[in-house]
N, CA, C and O atoms as a DFTB+ gen file, in Angstrom:
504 C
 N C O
     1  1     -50.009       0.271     -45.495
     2  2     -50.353       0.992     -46.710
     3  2     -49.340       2.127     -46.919
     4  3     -49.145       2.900     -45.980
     5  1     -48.531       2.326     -48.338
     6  2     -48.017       3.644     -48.512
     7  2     -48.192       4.909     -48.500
     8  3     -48.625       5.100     -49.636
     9  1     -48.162       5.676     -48.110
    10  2     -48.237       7.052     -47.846
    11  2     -48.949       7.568     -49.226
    12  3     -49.897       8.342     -49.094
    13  1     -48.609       7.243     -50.338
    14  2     -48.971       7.805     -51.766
    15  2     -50.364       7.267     -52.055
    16  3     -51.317       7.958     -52.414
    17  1     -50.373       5.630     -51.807
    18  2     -51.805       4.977     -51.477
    19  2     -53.115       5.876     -51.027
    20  3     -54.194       6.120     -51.568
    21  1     -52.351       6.343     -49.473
    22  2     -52.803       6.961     -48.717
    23  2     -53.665       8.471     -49.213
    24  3     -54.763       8.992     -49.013
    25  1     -52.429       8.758     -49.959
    26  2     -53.183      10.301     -50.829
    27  2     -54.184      10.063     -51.774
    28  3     -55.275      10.629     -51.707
    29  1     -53.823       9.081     -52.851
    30  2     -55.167       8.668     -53.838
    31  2     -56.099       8.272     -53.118
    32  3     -57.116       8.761     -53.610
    33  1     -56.410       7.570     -52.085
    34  2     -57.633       7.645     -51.460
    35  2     -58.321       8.969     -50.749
    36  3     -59.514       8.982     -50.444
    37  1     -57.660       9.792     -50.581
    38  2     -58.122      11.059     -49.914
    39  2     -58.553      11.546     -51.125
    40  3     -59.638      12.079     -50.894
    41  1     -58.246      11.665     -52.469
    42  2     -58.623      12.429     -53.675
    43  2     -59.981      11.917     -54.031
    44  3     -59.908      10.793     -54.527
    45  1     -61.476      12.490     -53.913
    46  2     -62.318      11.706     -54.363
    47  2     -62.666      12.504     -55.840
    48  3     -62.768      12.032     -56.972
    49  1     -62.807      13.938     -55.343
    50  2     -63.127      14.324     -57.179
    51  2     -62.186      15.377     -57.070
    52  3     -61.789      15.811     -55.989
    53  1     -61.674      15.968     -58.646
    54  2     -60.896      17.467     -58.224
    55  2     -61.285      17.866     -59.738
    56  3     -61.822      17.004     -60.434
    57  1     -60.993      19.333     -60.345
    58  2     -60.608      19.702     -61.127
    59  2     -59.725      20.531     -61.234
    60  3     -59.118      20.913     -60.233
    61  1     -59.410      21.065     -62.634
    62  2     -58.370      21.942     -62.644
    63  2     -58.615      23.196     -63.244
    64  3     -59.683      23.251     -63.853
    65  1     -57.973      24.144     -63.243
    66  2     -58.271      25.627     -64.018
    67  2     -57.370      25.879     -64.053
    68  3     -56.988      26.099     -62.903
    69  1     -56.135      26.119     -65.191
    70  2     -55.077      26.922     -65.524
    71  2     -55.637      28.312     -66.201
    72  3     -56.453      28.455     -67.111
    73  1     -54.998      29.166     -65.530
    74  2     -54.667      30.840     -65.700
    75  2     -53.755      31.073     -65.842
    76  3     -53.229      31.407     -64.780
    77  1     -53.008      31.120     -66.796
    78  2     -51.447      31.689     -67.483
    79  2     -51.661      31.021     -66.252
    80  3     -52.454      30.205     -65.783
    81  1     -50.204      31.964     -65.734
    82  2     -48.549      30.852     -64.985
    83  2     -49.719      30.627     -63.369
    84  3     -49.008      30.606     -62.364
    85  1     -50.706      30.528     -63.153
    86  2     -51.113      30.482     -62.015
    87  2     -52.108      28.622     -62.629
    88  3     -52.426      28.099     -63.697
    89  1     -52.190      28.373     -61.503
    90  2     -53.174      26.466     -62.126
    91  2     -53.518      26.458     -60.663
    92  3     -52.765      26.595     -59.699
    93  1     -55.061      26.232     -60.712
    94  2     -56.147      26.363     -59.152
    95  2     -56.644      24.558     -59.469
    96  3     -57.118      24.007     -60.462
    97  1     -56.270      24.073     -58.140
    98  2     -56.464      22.832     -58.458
    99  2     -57.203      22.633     -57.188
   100  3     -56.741      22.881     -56.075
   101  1     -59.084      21.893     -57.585
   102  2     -59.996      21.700     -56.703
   103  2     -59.929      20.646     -56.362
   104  3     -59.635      19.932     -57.321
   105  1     -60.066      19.997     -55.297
   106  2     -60.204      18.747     -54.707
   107  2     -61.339      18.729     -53.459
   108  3     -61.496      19.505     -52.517
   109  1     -62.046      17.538     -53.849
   110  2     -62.394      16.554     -52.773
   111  2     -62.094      15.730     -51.886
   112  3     -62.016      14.635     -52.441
   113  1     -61.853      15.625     -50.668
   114  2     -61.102      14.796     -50.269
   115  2     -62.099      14.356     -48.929
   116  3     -63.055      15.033     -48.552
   117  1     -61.611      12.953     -48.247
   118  2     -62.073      12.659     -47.457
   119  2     -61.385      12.488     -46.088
   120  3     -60.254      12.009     -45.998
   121  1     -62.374      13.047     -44.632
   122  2     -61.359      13.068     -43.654
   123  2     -60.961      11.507     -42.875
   124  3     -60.737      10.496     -43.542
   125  1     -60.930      11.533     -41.568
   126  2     -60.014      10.594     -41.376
   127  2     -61.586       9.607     -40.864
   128  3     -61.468       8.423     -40.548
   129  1     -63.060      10.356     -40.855
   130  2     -63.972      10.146     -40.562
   131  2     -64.955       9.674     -41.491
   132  3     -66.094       9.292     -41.218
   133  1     -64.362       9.742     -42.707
   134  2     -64.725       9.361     -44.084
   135  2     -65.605      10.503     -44.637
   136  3     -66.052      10.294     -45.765
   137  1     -66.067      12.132     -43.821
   138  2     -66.841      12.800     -44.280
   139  2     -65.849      13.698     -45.424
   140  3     -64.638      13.564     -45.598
   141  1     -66.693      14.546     -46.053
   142  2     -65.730      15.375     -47.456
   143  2     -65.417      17.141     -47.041
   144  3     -66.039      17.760     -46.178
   145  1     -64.354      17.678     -47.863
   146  2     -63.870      18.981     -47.734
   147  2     -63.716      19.076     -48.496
   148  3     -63.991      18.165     -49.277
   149  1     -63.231      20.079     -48.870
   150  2     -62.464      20.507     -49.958
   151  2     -61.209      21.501     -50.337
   152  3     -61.292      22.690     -50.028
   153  1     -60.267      21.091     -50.882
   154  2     -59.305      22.417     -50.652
   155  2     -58.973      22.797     -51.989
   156  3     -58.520      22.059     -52.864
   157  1     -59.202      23.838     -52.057
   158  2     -58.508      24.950     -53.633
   159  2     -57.287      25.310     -53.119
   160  3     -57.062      25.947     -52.090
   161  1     -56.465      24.822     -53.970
   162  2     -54.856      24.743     -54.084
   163  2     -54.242      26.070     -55.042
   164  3     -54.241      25.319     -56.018
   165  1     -53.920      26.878     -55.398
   166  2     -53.520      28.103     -55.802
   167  2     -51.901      27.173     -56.201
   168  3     -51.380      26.414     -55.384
   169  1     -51.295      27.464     -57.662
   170  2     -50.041      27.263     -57.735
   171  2     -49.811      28.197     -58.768
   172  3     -50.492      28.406     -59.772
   173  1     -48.474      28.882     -58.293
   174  2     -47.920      29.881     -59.205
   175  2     -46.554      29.218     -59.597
   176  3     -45.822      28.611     -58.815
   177  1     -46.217      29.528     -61.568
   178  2     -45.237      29.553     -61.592
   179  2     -43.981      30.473     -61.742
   180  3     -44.128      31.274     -62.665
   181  1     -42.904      30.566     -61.152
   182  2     -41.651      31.680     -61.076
   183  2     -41.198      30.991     -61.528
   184  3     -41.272      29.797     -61.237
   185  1     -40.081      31.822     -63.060
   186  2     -38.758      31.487     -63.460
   187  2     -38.172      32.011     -63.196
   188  3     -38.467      33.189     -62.995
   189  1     -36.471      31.389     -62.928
   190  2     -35.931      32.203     -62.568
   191  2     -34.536      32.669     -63.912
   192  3     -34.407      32.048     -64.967
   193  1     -33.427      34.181     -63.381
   194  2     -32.962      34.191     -64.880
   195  2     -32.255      32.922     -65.880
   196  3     -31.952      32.872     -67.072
   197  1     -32.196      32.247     -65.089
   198  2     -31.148      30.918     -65.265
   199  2     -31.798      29.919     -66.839
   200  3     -31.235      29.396     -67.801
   201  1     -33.108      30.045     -66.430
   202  2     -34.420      29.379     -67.252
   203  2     -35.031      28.262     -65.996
   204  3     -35.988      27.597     -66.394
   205  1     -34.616      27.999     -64.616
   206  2     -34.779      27.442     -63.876
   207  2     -36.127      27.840     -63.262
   208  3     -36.488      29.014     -63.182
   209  1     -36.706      27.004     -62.919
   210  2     -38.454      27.649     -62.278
   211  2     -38.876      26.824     -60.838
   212  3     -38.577      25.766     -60.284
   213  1     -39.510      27.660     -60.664
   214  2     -39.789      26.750     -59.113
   215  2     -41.769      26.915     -58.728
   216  3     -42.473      27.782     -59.246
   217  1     -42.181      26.057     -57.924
   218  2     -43.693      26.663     -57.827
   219  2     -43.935      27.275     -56.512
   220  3     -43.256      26.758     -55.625
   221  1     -44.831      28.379     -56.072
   222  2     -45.458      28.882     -55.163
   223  2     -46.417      28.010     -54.891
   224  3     -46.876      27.754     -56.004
   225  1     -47.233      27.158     -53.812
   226  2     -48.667      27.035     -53.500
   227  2     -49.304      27.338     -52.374
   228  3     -48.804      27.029     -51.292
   229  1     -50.370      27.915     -52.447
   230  2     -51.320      28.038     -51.141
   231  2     -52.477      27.415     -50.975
   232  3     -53.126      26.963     -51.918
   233  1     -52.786      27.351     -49.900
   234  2     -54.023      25.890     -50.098
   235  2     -54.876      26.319     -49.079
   236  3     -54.356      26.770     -48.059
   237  1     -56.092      26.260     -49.169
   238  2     -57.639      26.912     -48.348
   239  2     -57.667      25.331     -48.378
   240  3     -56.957      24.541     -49.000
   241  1     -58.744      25.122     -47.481
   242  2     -59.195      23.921     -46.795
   243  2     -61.006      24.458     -46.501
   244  3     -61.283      25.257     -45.607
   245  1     -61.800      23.999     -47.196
   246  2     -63.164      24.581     -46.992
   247  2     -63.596      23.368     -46.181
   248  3     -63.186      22.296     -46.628
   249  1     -64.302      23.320     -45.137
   250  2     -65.330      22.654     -44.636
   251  2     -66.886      22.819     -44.879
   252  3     -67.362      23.953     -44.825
   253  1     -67.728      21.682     -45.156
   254  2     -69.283      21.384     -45.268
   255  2     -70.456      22.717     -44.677
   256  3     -71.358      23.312     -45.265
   257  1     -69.891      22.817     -43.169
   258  2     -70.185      23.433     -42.550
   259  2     -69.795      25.088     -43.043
   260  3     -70.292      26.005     -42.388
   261  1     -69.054      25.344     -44.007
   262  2     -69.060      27.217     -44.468
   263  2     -69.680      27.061     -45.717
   264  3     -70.552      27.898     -45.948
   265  1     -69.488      26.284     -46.521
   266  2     -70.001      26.164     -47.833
   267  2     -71.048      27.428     -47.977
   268  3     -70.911      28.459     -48.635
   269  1     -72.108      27.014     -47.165
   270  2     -73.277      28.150     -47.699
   271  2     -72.655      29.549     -47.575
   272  3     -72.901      30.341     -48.485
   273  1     -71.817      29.974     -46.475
   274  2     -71.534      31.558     -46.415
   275  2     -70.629      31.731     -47.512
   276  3     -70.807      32.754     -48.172
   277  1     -69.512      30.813     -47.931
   278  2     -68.648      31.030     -48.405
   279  2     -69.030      31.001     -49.900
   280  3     -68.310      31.676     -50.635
   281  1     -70.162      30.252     -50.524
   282  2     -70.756      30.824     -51.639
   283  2     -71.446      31.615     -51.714
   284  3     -71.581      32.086     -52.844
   285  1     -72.092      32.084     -50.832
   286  2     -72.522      33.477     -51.081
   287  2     -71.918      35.021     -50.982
   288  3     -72.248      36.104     -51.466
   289  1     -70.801      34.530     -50.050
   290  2     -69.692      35.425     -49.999
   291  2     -69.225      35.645     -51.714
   292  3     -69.441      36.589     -52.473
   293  1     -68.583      34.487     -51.904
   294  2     -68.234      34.608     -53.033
   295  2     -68.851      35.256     -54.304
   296  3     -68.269      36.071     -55.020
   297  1     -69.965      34.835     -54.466
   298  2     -71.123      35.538     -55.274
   299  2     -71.487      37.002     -55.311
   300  3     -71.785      37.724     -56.262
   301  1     -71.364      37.284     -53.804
   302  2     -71.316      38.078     -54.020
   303  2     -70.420      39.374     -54.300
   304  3     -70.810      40.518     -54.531
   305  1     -69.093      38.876     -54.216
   306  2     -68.063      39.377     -54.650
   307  2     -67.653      39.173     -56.346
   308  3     -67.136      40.072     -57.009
   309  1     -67.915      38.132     -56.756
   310  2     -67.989      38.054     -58.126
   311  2     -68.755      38.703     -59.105
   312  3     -68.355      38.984     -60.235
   313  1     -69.952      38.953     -58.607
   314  2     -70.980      39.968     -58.495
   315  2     -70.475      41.354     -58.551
   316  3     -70.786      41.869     -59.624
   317  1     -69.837      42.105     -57.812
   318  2     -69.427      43.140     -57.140
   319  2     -68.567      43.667     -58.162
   320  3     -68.380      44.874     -58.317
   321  1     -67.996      42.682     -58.925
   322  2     -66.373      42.842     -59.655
   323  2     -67.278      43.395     -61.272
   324  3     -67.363      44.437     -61.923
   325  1     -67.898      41.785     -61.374
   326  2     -68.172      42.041     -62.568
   327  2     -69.407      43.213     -63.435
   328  3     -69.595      43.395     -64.638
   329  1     -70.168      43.933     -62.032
   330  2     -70.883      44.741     -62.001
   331  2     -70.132      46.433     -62.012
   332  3     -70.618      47.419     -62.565
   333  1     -69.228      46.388     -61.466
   334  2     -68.658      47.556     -61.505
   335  2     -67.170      47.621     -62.518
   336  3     -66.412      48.589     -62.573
   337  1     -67.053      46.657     -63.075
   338  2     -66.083      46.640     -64.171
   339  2     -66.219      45.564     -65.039
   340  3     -65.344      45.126     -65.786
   341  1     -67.060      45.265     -64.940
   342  2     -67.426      44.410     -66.512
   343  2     -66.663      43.151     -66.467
   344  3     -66.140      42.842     -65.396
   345  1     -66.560      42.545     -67.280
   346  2     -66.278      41.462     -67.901
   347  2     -64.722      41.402     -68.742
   348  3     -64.099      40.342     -68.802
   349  1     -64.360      42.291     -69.179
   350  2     -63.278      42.727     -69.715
   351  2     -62.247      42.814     -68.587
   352  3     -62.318      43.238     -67.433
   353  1     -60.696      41.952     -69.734
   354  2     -59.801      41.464     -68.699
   355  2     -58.632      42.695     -69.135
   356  3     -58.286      42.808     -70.311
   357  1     -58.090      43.569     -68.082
   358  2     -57.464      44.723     -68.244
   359  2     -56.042      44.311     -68.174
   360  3     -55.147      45.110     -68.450
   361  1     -55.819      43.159     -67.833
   362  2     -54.327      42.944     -67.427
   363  2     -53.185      42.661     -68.087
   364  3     -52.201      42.091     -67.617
   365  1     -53.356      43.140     -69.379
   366  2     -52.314      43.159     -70.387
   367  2     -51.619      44.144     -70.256
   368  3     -50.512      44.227     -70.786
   369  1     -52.232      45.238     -69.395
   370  2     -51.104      46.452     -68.792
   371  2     -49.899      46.011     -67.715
   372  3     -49.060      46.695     -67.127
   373  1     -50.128      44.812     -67.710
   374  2     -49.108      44.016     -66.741
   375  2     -48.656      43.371     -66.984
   376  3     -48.311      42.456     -66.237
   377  1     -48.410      43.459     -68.088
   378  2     -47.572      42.556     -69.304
   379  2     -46.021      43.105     -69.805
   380  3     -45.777      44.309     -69.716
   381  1     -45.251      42.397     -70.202
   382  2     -43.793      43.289     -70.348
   383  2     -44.118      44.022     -70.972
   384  3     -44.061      45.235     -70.766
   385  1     -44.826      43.105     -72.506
   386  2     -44.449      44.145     -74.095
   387  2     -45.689      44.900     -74.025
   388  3     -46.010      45.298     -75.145
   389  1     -46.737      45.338     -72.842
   390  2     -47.277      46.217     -73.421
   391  2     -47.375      47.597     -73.435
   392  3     -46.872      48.215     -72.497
   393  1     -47.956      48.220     -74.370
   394  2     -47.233      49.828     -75.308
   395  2     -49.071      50.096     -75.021
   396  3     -50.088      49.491     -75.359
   397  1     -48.732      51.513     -74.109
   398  2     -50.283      52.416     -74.001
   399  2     -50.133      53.096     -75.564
   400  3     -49.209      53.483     -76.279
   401  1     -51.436      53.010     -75.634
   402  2     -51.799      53.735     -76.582
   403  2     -51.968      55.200     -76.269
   404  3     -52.317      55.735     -75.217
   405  1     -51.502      55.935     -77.922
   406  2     -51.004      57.503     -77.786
   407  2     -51.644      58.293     -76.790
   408  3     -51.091      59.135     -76.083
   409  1     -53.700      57.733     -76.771
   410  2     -54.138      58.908     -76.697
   411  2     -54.074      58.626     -74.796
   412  3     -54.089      59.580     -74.018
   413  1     -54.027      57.638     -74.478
   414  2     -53.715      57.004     -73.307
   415  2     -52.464      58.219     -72.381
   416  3     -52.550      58.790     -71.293
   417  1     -51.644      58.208     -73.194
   418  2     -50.374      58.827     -73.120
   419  2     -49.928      60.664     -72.847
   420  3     -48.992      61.379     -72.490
   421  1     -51.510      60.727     -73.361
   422  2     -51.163      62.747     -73.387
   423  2     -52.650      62.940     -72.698
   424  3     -53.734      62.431     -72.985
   425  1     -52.286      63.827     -71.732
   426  2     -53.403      65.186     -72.083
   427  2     -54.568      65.177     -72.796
   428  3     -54.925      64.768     -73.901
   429  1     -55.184      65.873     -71.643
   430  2     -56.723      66.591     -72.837
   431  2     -56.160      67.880     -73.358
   432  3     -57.018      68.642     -73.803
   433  1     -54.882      68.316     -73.410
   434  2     -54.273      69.342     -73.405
   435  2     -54.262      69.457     -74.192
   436  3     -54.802      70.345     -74.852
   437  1     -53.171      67.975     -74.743
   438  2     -52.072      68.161     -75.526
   439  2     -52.681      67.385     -76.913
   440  3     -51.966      67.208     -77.899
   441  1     -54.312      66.882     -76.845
   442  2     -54.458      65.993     -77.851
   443  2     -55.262      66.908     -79.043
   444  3     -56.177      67.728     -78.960
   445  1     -54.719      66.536     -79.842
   446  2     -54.954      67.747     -81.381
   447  2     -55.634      66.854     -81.864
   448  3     -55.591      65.653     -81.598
   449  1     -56.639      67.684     -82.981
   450  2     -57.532      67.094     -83.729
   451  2     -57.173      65.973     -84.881
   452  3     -56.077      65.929     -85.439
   453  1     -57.935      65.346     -85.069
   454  2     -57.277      64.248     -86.178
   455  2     -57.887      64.855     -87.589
   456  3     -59.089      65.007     -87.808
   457  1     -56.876      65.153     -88.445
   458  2     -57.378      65.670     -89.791
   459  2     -57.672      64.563     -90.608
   460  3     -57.086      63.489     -90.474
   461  1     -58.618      64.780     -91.515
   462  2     -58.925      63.905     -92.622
   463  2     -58.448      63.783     -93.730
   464  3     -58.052      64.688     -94.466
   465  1     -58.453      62.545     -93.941
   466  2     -57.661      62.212     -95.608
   467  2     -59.105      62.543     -96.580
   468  3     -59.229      61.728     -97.495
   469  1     -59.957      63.370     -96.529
   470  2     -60.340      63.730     -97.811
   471  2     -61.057      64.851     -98.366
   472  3     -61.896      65.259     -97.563
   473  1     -61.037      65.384     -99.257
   474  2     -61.264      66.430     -99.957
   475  2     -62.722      67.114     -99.684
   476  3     -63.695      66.483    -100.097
   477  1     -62.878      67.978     -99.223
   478  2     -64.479      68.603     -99.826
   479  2     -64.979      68.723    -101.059
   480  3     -64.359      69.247    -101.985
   481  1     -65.966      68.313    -101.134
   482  2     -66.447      68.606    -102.545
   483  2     -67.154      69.491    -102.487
   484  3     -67.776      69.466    -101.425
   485  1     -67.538      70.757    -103.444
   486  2     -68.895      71.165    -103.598
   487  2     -69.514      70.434    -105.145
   488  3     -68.606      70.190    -105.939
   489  1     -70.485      70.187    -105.476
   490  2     -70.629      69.417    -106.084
   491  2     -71.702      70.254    -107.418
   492  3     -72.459      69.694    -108.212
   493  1     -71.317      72.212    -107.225
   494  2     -71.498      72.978    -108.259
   495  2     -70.204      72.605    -108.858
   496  3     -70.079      73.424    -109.768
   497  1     -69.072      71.763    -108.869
   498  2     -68.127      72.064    -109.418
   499  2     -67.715      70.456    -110.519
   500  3     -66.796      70.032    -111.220
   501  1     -69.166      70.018    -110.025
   502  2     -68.802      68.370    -111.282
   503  2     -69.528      68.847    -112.447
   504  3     -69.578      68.161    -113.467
């Protein structure tokens, strides 16, 4: 049997999740005992200046036997995140083009009142 053979049979289910330049790819696989694991595959992509790119991957290997700690671990870290900072994704500050906003930028010092575009009325005067 070919080696590639060999891999499509180890693949029993997977999915995928792309995150900008990062793609988490889940798999099922079976061991040499026919029982299942699973490994979350992490791939990053780097360009380089050329326009040339290459990938990073790292790969966890979960066994049957952690499942329970390791989802509750997880949970409860997902938990943890989204409880003490919400839901809102901040990471556009890690972005080339992005520009803080003014008030971001100064002082409680230095920040002056915002005047209004409009007139007082007294309205003895209509």
């Amino acid at each position: 049997m070919r080696e590639n053979d060999m891999l499509e049979k180890e693949e029993i289910f997977s999915k995928i999740l792309r995150a900008g330049r990062r793609t988490y790819f889940f798999d099922v696989r079976a061991t040499k005992a026919d029982d299942y694991y699973i490994t979350i595959t992490e791939s990053k992509k780097f360009t380089e200046e050329d326009g040339s790119f290459h990938f990073k991957k790292h790969k966890i290997y979960l066994y049957k036997e952690d499942f329970a700690a390791f989802t509750e671990i997880l949970g409860d870290m997902t938990s943890y995140v989204l409880n003490h900072k919400g839901e809102e994704v901040i990471s556009e500050r890690h972005q080339k083009d992005f520009k803080k906003e003014y008030a971001s930028e100064t002082s409680e010092d230095e920040i002056t009142p915002q005047v209004s575009n409009f007139t007082d009325i007294d309205f003895d005067d209509i």
